[in-house]
PDB file of C-alpha atoms in Angstrom:
ATOM      1  CA  GLN U   1     -36.655 -14.234 -48.648  1.00  0.00           C
ATOM      2  CA  VAL U   2     -33.969 -11.559 -48.530  1.00  0.00           C
ATOM      3  CA  GLN U   3     -31.949 -11.419 -45.330  1.00  0.00           C
ATOM      4  CA  LEU U   4     -29.552  -8.702 -44.168  1.00  0.00           C
ATOM      5  CA  GLN U   5     -26.671  -8.909 -41.719  1.00  0.00           C
ATOM      6  CA  GLU U   6     -24.665  -6.012 -40.329  1.00  0.00           C
ATOM      7  CA  SER U   7     -20.990  -6.400 -39.440  1.00  0.00           C
ATOM      8  CA  GLY U   8     -18.228  -4.187 -38.143  1.00  0.00           C
ATOM      9  CA  PRO U   9     -16.420  -3.045 -34.992  1.00  0.00           C
ATOM     10  CA  GLY U  10     -18.543  -2.725 -31.900  1.00  0.00           C
ATOM     11  CA  LEU U  11     -16.273  -0.105 -30.358  1.00  0.00           C
ATOM     12  CA  VAL U  12     -15.004   3.076 -32.008  1.00  0.00           C
ATOM     13  CA  LYS U  13     -12.916   5.829 -30.441  1.00  0.00           C
ATOM     14  CA  PRO U  14     -14.138   9.423 -30.404  1.00  0.00           C
ATOM     15  CA  SER U  15     -13.144  11.458 -33.488  1.00  0.00           C
ATOM     16  CA  GLU U  16     -12.538   8.285 -35.497  1.00  0.00           C
ATOM     17  CA  THR U  17     -14.608   6.805 -38.325  1.00  0.00           C
ATOM     18  CA  LEU U  18     -17.337   4.238 -37.791  1.00  0.00           C
ATOM     19  CA  SER U  19     -17.433   1.622 -40.562  1.00  0.00           C
ATOM     20  CA  LEU U  20     -20.158  -0.963 -41.047  1.00  0.00           C
ATOM     21  CA  THR U  21     -21.044  -3.408 -43.808  1.00  0.00           C
ATOM     22  CA  CYS U  22     -24.375  -4.990 -44.602  1.00  0.00           C
ATOM     23  CA  THR U  23     -24.415  -8.318 -46.426  1.00  0.00           C
ATOM     24  CA  VAL U  24     -27.525  -9.222 -48.382  1.00  0.00           C
ATOM     25  CA  SER U  25     -28.398 -12.888 -48.849  1.00  0.00           C
ATOM     26  CA  GLY U  26     -31.281 -14.740 -50.452  1.00  0.00           C
ATOM     27  CA  GLY U  27     -31.526 -12.298 -53.320  1.00  0.00           C
ATOM     28  CA  SER U  28     -29.619  -9.847 -55.477  1.00  0.00           C
ATOM     29  CA  ILE U  29     -28.658  -6.420 -54.210  1.00  0.00           C
ATOM     30  CA  SER U  30     -29.053  -5.018 -57.709  1.00  0.00           C
ATOM     31  CA  SER U  31     -31.723  -2.542 -58.753  1.00  0.00           C
ATOM     32  CA  TYR U  32     -32.897  -1.583 -55.291  1.00  0.00           C
ATOM     33  CA  TYR U  33     -32.314   1.064 -52.646  1.00  0.00           C
ATOM     34  CA  TRP U  34     -30.641   0.122 -49.375  1.00  0.00           C
ATOM     35  CA  SER U  35     -30.716   2.176 -46.188  1.00  0.00           C
ATOM     36  CA  TRP U  36     -29.005   2.615 -42.839  1.00  0.00           C
ATOM     37  CA  ILE U  37     -31.017   3.515 -39.737  1.00  0.00           C
ATOM     38  CA  ARG U  38     -29.821   3.910 -36.164  1.00  0.00           C
ATOM     39  CA  GLN U  39     -31.375   3.807 -32.716  1.00  0.00           C
ATOM     40  CA  PRO U  40     -29.704   5.033 -29.513  1.00  0.00           C
ATOM     41  CA  ALA U  41     -30.502   2.930 -26.478  1.00  0.00           C
ATOM     42  CA  GLY U  42     -34.029   3.578 -25.268  1.00  0.00           C
ATOM     43  CA  LYS U  43     -34.685   6.121 -27.994  1.00  0.00           C
ATOM     44  CA  GLY U  44     -36.325   6.377 -31.400  1.00  0.00           C
ATOM     45  CA  LEU U  45     -35.237   5.630 -34.939  1.00  0.00           C
ATOM     46  CA  GLU U  46     -33.145   7.930 -37.144  1.00  0.00           C
ATOM     47  CA  TRP U  47     -32.750   7.399 -40.883  1.00  0.00           C
ATOM     48  CA  ILE U  48     -29.118   7.919 -41.871  1.00  0.00           C
ATOM     49  CA  GLY U  49     -29.325   7.590 -45.629  1.00  0.00           C
ATOM     50  CA  ARG U  50     -29.766   5.315 -48.599  1.00  0.00           C
ATOM     51  CA  ILE U  51     -27.840   4.075 -51.610  1.00  0.00           C
ATOM     52  CA  TYR U  52     -29.001   2.719 -54.942  1.00  0.00           C
ATOM     53  CA  THR U  53     -27.045  -0.042 -56.581  1.00  0.00           C
ATOM     54  CA  SER U  54     -25.813   2.451 -59.177  1.00  0.00           C
ATOM     55  CA  GLY U  55     -24.041   4.228 -56.322  1.00  0.00           C
ATOM     56  CA  SER U  56     -26.467   7.145 -56.135  1.00  0.00           C
ATOM     57  CA  THR U  57     -26.982   8.303 -52.536  1.00  0.00           C
ATOM     58  CA  ASN U  58     -29.324  10.380 -50.387  1.00  0.00           C
ATOM     59  CA  TYR U  59     -28.330  11.333 -46.856  1.00  0.00           C
ATOM     60  CA  ASN U  60     -30.126  12.771 -43.861  1.00  0.00           C
ATOM     61  CA  PRO U  61     -29.183  16.470 -43.888  1.00  0.00           C
ATOM     62  CA  SER U  62     -28.389  16.315 -40.172  1.00  0.00           C
ATOM     63  CA  LEU U  63     -25.605  13.772 -40.835  1.00  0.00           C
ATOM     64  CA  LYS U  64     -24.726  14.517 -44.447  1.00  0.00           C
ATOM     65  CA  SER U  65     -21.353  16.132 -43.748  1.00  0.00           C
ATOM     66  CA  ARG U  66     -20.101  13.002 -41.969  1.00  0.00           C
ATOM     67  CA  VAL U  67     -21.727  10.143 -43.925  1.00  0.00           C
ATOM     68  CA  THR U  68     -20.445   8.150 -46.865  1.00  0.00           C
ATOM     69  CA  MET U  69     -22.195   5.111 -48.284  1.00  0.00           C
ATOM     70  CA  SER U  70     -20.934   2.698 -50.897  1.00  0.00           C
ATOM     71  CA  VAL U  71     -22.068  -0.495 -52.590  1.00  0.00           C
ATOM     72  CA  ASP U  72     -20.257  -3.585 -53.860  1.00  0.00           C
ATOM     73  CA  THR U  73     -22.637  -5.511 -56.082  1.00  0.00           C
ATOM     74  CA  SER U  74     -20.092  -8.294 -56.678  1.00  0.00           C
ATOM     75  CA  LYS U  75     -20.206  -9.104 -52.964  1.00  0.00           C
ATOM     76  CA  ASN U  76     -23.895  -8.262 -52.456  1.00  0.00           C
ATOM     77  CA  GLN U  77     -22.829  -5.747 -49.823  1.00  0.00           C
ATOM     78  CA  PHE U  78     -23.282  -2.094 -49.025  1.00  0.00           C
ATOM     79  CA  SER U  79     -21.426  -0.034 -46.457  1.00  0.00           C
ATOM     80  CA  LEU U  80     -21.635   2.953 -44.134  1.00  0.00           C
ATOM     81  CA  LYS U  81     -18.878   5.253 -42.961  1.00  0.00           C
ATOM     82  CA  LEU U  82     -19.571   7.910 -40.331  1.00  0.00           C
ATOM     83  CA  SER U  83     -16.661  10.197 -39.565  1.00  0.00           C
ATOM     84  CA  SER U  84     -15.692  12.240 -36.522  1.00  0.00           C
ATOM     85  CA  VAL U  85     -17.866  10.209 -34.187  1.00  0.00           C
ATOM     86  CA  THR U  86     -18.792  11.274 -30.660  1.00  0.00           C
ATOM     87  CA  ALA U  87     -20.647   9.577 -27.833  1.00  0.00           C
ATOM     88  CA  ALA U  88     -23.877  10.814 -29.411  1.00  0.00           C
ATOM     89  CA  ASP U  89     -23.280   8.359 -32.262  1.00  0.00           C
ATOM     90  CA  THR U  90     -23.498   5.383 -29.906  1.00  0.00           C
ATOM     91  CA  ALA U  91     -26.472   3.368 -31.125  1.00  0.00           C
ATOM     92  CA  VAL U  92     -27.734   0.172 -32.655  1.00  0.00           C
ATOM     93  CA  TYR U  93     -27.202   0.484 -36.388  1.00  0.00           C
ATOM     94  CA  TYR U  94     -29.584  -1.301 -38.743  1.00  0.00           C
ATOM     95  CA  CYS U  95     -29.407  -1.884 -42.460  1.00  0.00           C
ATOM     96  CA  ALA U  96     -32.627  -2.360 -44.368  1.00  0.00           C
ATOM     97  CA  SER U  97     -34.033  -2.866 -47.804  1.00  0.00           C
ATOM     98  CA  HIS U  98     -35.671   0.358 -48.904  1.00  0.00           C
ATOM     99  CA  ARG U  99     -38.526  -0.032 -51.408  1.00  0.00           C
ATOM    100  CA  TYR U 100     -41.430   2.259 -52.206  1.00  0.00           C
ATOM    101  CA  GLY U 101     -40.628   4.366 -49.151  1.00  0.00           C
ATOM    102  CA  THR U 102     -40.719   1.479 -46.692  1.00  0.00           C
ATOM    103  CA  PHE U 103     -37.964  -0.296 -44.809  1.00  0.00           C
ATOM    104  CA  ASP U 104     -38.422  -4.040 -45.100  1.00  0.00           C
ATOM    105  CA  PRO U 105     -36.761  -6.311 -44.238  1.00  0.00           C
ATOM    106  CA  TRP U 106     -34.211  -5.146 -41.664  1.00  0.00           C
ATOM    107  CA  GLY U 107     -31.011  -6.662 -40.412  1.00  0.00           C
ATOM    108  CA  GLN U 108     -30.861  -7.710 -36.780  1.00  0.00           C
ATOM    109  CA  GLY U 109     -28.850  -4.609 -35.877  1.00  0.00           C
ATOM    110  CA  THR U 110     -25.381  -4.107 -34.474  1.00  0.00           C
ATOM    111  CA  LEU U 111     -24.446  -2.056 -31.416  1.00  0.00           C
ATOM    112  CA  VAL U 112     -21.689   0.473 -31.940  1.00  0.00           C
ATOM    113  CA  THR U 113     -20.297   2.181 -28.877  1.00  0.00           C
ATOM    114  CA  VAL U 114     -18.171   5.310 -29.144  1.00  0.00           C
ATOM    115  CA  SER U 115     -15.746   5.400 -26.258  1.00  0.00           C
ATOM    116  CA  SER U 116     -12.044   5.814 -25.595  1.00  0.00           C
TER     117      SER U 116
ATOM    118  CA  ASP H   1     -37.703  18.829 -42.171  1.00  0.00           C
ATOM    119  CA  ILE H   2     -40.989  17.049 -41.547  1.00  0.00           C
ATOM    120  CA  GLN H   3     -41.618  16.305 -37.867  1.00  0.00           C
ATOM    121  CA  MET H   4     -43.715  13.302 -36.894  1.00  0.00           C
ATOM    122  CA  THR H   5     -45.477  13.364 -33.526  1.00  0.00           C
ATOM    123  CA  GLN H   6     -47.118  10.285 -32.064  1.00  0.00           C
ATOM    124  CA  SER H   7     -49.653  10.162 -29.263  1.00  0.00           C
ATOM    125  CA  PRO H   8     -49.771   8.836 -26.733  1.00  0.00           C
ATOM    126  CA  SER H   9     -46.115   8.126 -25.928  1.00  0.00           C
ATOM    127  CA  SER H  10     -47.195   5.177 -23.844  1.00  0.00           C
ATOM    128  CA  LEU H  11     -50.412   3.271 -23.404  1.00  0.00           C
ATOM    129  CA  SER H  12     -51.626   0.565 -21.055  1.00  0.00           C
ATOM    130  CA  ALA H  13     -54.254  -1.825 -22.342  1.00  0.00           C
ATOM    131  CA  SER H  14     -55.621  -5.315 -21.825  1.00  0.00           C
ATOM    132  CA  VAL H  15     -55.846  -8.334 -24.093  1.00  0.00           C
ATOM    133  CA  GLY H  16     -58.939  -7.964 -26.228  1.00  0.00           C
ATOM    134  CA  ASP H  17     -58.987  -4.157 -26.097  1.00  0.00           C
ATOM    135  CA  ARG H  18     -59.301  -1.961 -29.158  1.00  0.00           C
ATOM    136  CA  VAL H  19     -56.353   0.432 -29.322  1.00  0.00           C
ATOM    137  CA  THR H  20     -55.692   3.474 -31.474  1.00  0.00           C
ATOM    138  CA  ILE H  21     -52.362   5.264 -31.898  1.00  0.00           C
ATOM    139  CA  THR H  22     -52.165   8.633 -33.609  1.00  0.00           C
ATOM    140  CA  CYS H  23     -49.396  10.110 -35.755  1.00  0.00           C
ATOM    141  CA  ARG H  24     -49.376  13.738 -36.878  1.00  0.00           C
ATOM    142  CA  ALA H  25     -47.067  15.223 -39.523  1.00  0.00           C
ATOM    143  CA  SER H  26     -45.869  18.827 -39.368  1.00  0.00           C
ATOM    144  CA  GLN H  27     -46.965  19.283 -42.990  1.00  0.00           C
ATOM    145  CA  SER H  28     -49.037  17.355 -45.472  1.00  0.00           C
ATOM    146  CA  ILE H  29     -47.473  14.059 -46.533  1.00  0.00           C
ATOM    147  CA  SER H  30     -50.398  12.738 -48.577  1.00  0.00           C
ATOM    148  CA  SER H  31     -50.476   8.988 -47.844  1.00  0.00           C
ATOM    149  CA  TYR H  32     -46.707   8.535 -47.539  1.00  0.00           C
ATOM    150  CA  LEU H  33     -46.988   7.049 -44.060  1.00  0.00           C
ATOM    151  CA  ASN H  34     -45.876   3.665 -42.766  1.00  0.00           C
ATOM    152  CA  TRP H  35     -46.219   1.904 -39.415  1.00  0.00           C
ATOM    153  CA  TYR H  36     -43.747  -0.435 -37.713  1.00  0.00           C
ATOM    154  CA  GLN H  37     -43.808  -2.676 -34.640  1.00  0.00           C
ATOM    155  CA  GLN H  38     -40.665  -3.168 -32.570  1.00  0.00           C
ATOM    156  CA  LYS H  39     -40.193  -5.667 -29.775  1.00  0.00           C
ATOM    157  CA  PRO H  40     -37.320  -5.408 -27.260  1.00  0.00           C
ATOM    158  CA  GLY H  41     -33.966  -6.356 -28.747  1.00  0.00           C
ATOM    159  CA  LYS H  42     -35.429  -6.823 -32.221  1.00  0.00           C
ATOM    160  CA  ALA H  43     -35.489  -4.847 -35.443  1.00  0.00           C
ATOM    161  CA  PRO H  44     -38.676  -3.022 -36.386  1.00  0.00           C
ATOM    162  CA  LYS H  45     -41.205  -4.890 -38.515  1.00  0.00           C
ATOM    163  CA  LEU H  46     -43.309  -3.257 -41.226  1.00  0.00           C
ATOM    164  CA  LEU H  47     -47.038  -3.469 -40.492  1.00  0.00           C
ATOM    165  CA  ILE H  48     -48.797  -0.901 -42.664  1.00  0.00           C
ATOM    166  CA  TYR H  49     -47.594   0.978 -45.750  1.00  0.00           C
ATOM    167  CA  ALA H  50     -49.073   3.849 -47.714  1.00  0.00           C
ATOM    168  CA  ALA H  51     -51.196   4.746 -44.672  1.00  0.00           C
ATOM    169  CA  SER H  52     -53.696   1.909 -44.987  1.00  0.00           C
ATOM    170  CA  SER H  53     -52.229  -1.079 -46.838  1.00  0.00           C
ATOM    171  CA  LEU H  54     -51.564  -4.166 -44.751  1.00  0.00           C
ATOM    172  CA  GLN H  55     -48.143  -5.715 -45.248  1.00  0.00           C
ATOM    173  CA  SER H  56     -48.228  -9.366 -46.292  1.00  0.00           C
ATOM    174  CA  GLY H  57     -48.378 -11.720 -43.333  1.00  0.00           C
ATOM    175  CA  VAL H  58     -49.572  -9.086 -40.861  1.00  0.00           C
ATOM    176  CA  PRO H  59     -52.777 -10.046 -38.991  1.00  0.00           C
ATOM    177  CA  SER H  60     -55.947  -8.301 -40.111  1.00  0.00           C
ATOM    178  CA  ARG H  61     -56.564  -6.920 -36.624  1.00  0.00           C
ATOM    179  CA  PHE H  62     -54.056  -4.204 -37.572  1.00  0.00           C
ATOM    180  CA  SER H  63     -55.363  -1.366 -39.710  1.00  0.00           C
ATOM    181  CA  GLY H  64     -54.269   2.110 -40.694  1.00  0.00           C
ATOM    182  CA  SER H  65     -56.058   5.197 -41.879  1.00  0.00           C
ATOM    183  CA  GLY H  66     -55.552   8.856 -42.622  1.00  0.00           C
ATOM    184  CA  SER H  67     -54.034  11.203 -45.156  1.00  0.00           C
ATOM    185  CA  GLY H  68     -52.525  14.652 -45.220  1.00  0.00           C
ATOM    186  CA  THR H  69     -51.272  15.305 -41.689  1.00  0.00           C
ATOM    187  CA  ASP H  70     -53.271  12.976 -39.432  1.00  0.00           C
ATOM    188  CA  PHE H  71     -52.985   9.210 -39.308  1.00  0.00           C
ATOM    189  CA  THR H  72     -54.058   6.379 -37.032  1.00  0.00           C
ATOM    190  CA  LEU H  73     -52.998   2.811 -36.368  1.00  0.00           C
ATOM    191  CA  THR H  74     -55.728   0.650 -34.876  1.00  0.00           C
ATOM    192  CA  ILE H  75     -55.457  -2.784 -33.320  1.00  0.00           C
ATOM    193  CA  SER H  76     -58.978  -4.155 -33.173  1.00  0.00           C
ATOM    194  CA  SER H  77     -58.474  -6.790 -30.459  1.00  0.00           C
ATOM    195  CA  LEU H  78     -55.153  -6.817 -28.653  1.00  0.00           C
ATOM    196  CA  GLN H  79     -53.292 -10.090 -28.491  1.00  0.00           C
ATOM    197  CA  PRO H  80     -50.454 -10.875 -26.054  1.00  0.00           C
ATOM    198  CA  GLU H  81     -47.888 -10.679 -28.862  1.00  0.00           C
ATOM    199  CA  ASP H  82     -48.963  -7.114 -29.753  1.00  0.00           C
ATOM    200  CA  PHE H  83     -47.382  -5.532 -26.688  1.00  0.00           C
ATOM    201  CA  ALA H  84     -44.494  -3.641 -28.237  1.00  0.00           C
ATOM    202  CA  THR H  85     -43.427  -0.177 -29.383  1.00  0.00           C
ATOM    203  CA  TYR H  86     -45.000   1.247 -32.523  1.00  0.00           C
ATOM    204  CA  TYR H  87     -43.452   3.826 -34.837  1.00  0.00           C
ATOM    205  CA  CYS H  88     -44.840   5.837 -37.703  1.00  0.00           C
ATOM    206  CA  GLN H  89     -42.528   6.868 -40.559  1.00  0.00           C
ATOM    207  CA  GLN H  90     -43.041   9.357 -43.365  1.00  0.00           C
ATOM    208  CA  SER H  91     -41.567   8.760 -46.785  1.00  0.00           C
ATOM    209  CA  TYR H  92     -42.671  12.060 -48.354  1.00  0.00           C
ATOM    210  CA  SER H  93     -39.235  13.575 -47.941  1.00  0.00           C
ATOM    211  CA  THR H  94     -36.023  12.819 -45.994  1.00  0.00           C
ATOM    212  CA  HIS H  95     -37.545   9.907 -44.156  1.00  0.00           C
ATOM    213  CA  SER H  96     -38.316  10.496 -40.500  1.00  0.00           C
ATOM    214  CA  PHE H  97     -39.948   8.549 -37.707  1.00  0.00           C
ATOM    215  CA  GLY H  98     -42.256   9.396 -34.869  1.00  0.00           C
ATOM    216  CA  GLN H  99     -40.879   9.100 -31.356  1.00  0.00           C
ATOM    217  CA  GLY H 100     -42.708   5.837 -30.733  1.00  0.00           C
ATOM    218  CA  THR H 101     -45.669   4.622 -28.692  1.00  0.00           C
ATOM    219  CA  LYS H 102     -44.993   1.952 -26.096  1.00  0.00           C
ATOM    220  CA  LEU H 103     -47.961  -0.367 -25.655  1.00  0.00           C
ATOM    221  CA  GLU H 104     -47.892  -2.080 -22.290  1.00  0.00           C
ATOM    222  CA  ILE H 105     -50.047  -4.652 -20.561  1.00  0.00           C
ATOM    223  CA  LYS H 106     -52.491  -3.240 -18.039  1.00  0.00           C
TER     224      LYS H 106
END
């Protein structure tokens, strides 16, 4: 059973870059899509984007100018960078396996707060 | 962008009730529709994929139907562990979610 775990700073200053990593265990990261999704407190879910293990990416148009995703197959990890963050980027960030249009399984999520 | 609208936004029901949640897409998405359950402080869990296929391990009291723009999630007999927030998600293009339906105990 594949498991995912997000890691990274829980506090980021406004205008700086948010950086998170997702570590995949219990299976290989190769030959699949992997996504990032976020959820502000008390609100709904927003898909951020996805990466294939070849490095090919698709981003949500609303965030595309600020998002960069990468993958390190040797470490079974993939990463998210979101630049020029504001308070509106404060959310729980989830990584998830992305197959046949579904997100399953998900990591437990990590709260990132944007504040000075 | 495809907008997903769920109704109702919240719902009160009792154990044993039959409950239906609706999800409407702003344009046709064929059967590219999935349903998730989220409990407080937890990640969402996939329940239904491709509009009507039950994810492995999900109880058979959950079912999904619909195609095109209108979809439903039905719970045939509510159990205490079903009280949660439910989200629909389209995978037709640039994945998007509905705003959620919070199912509360009456």
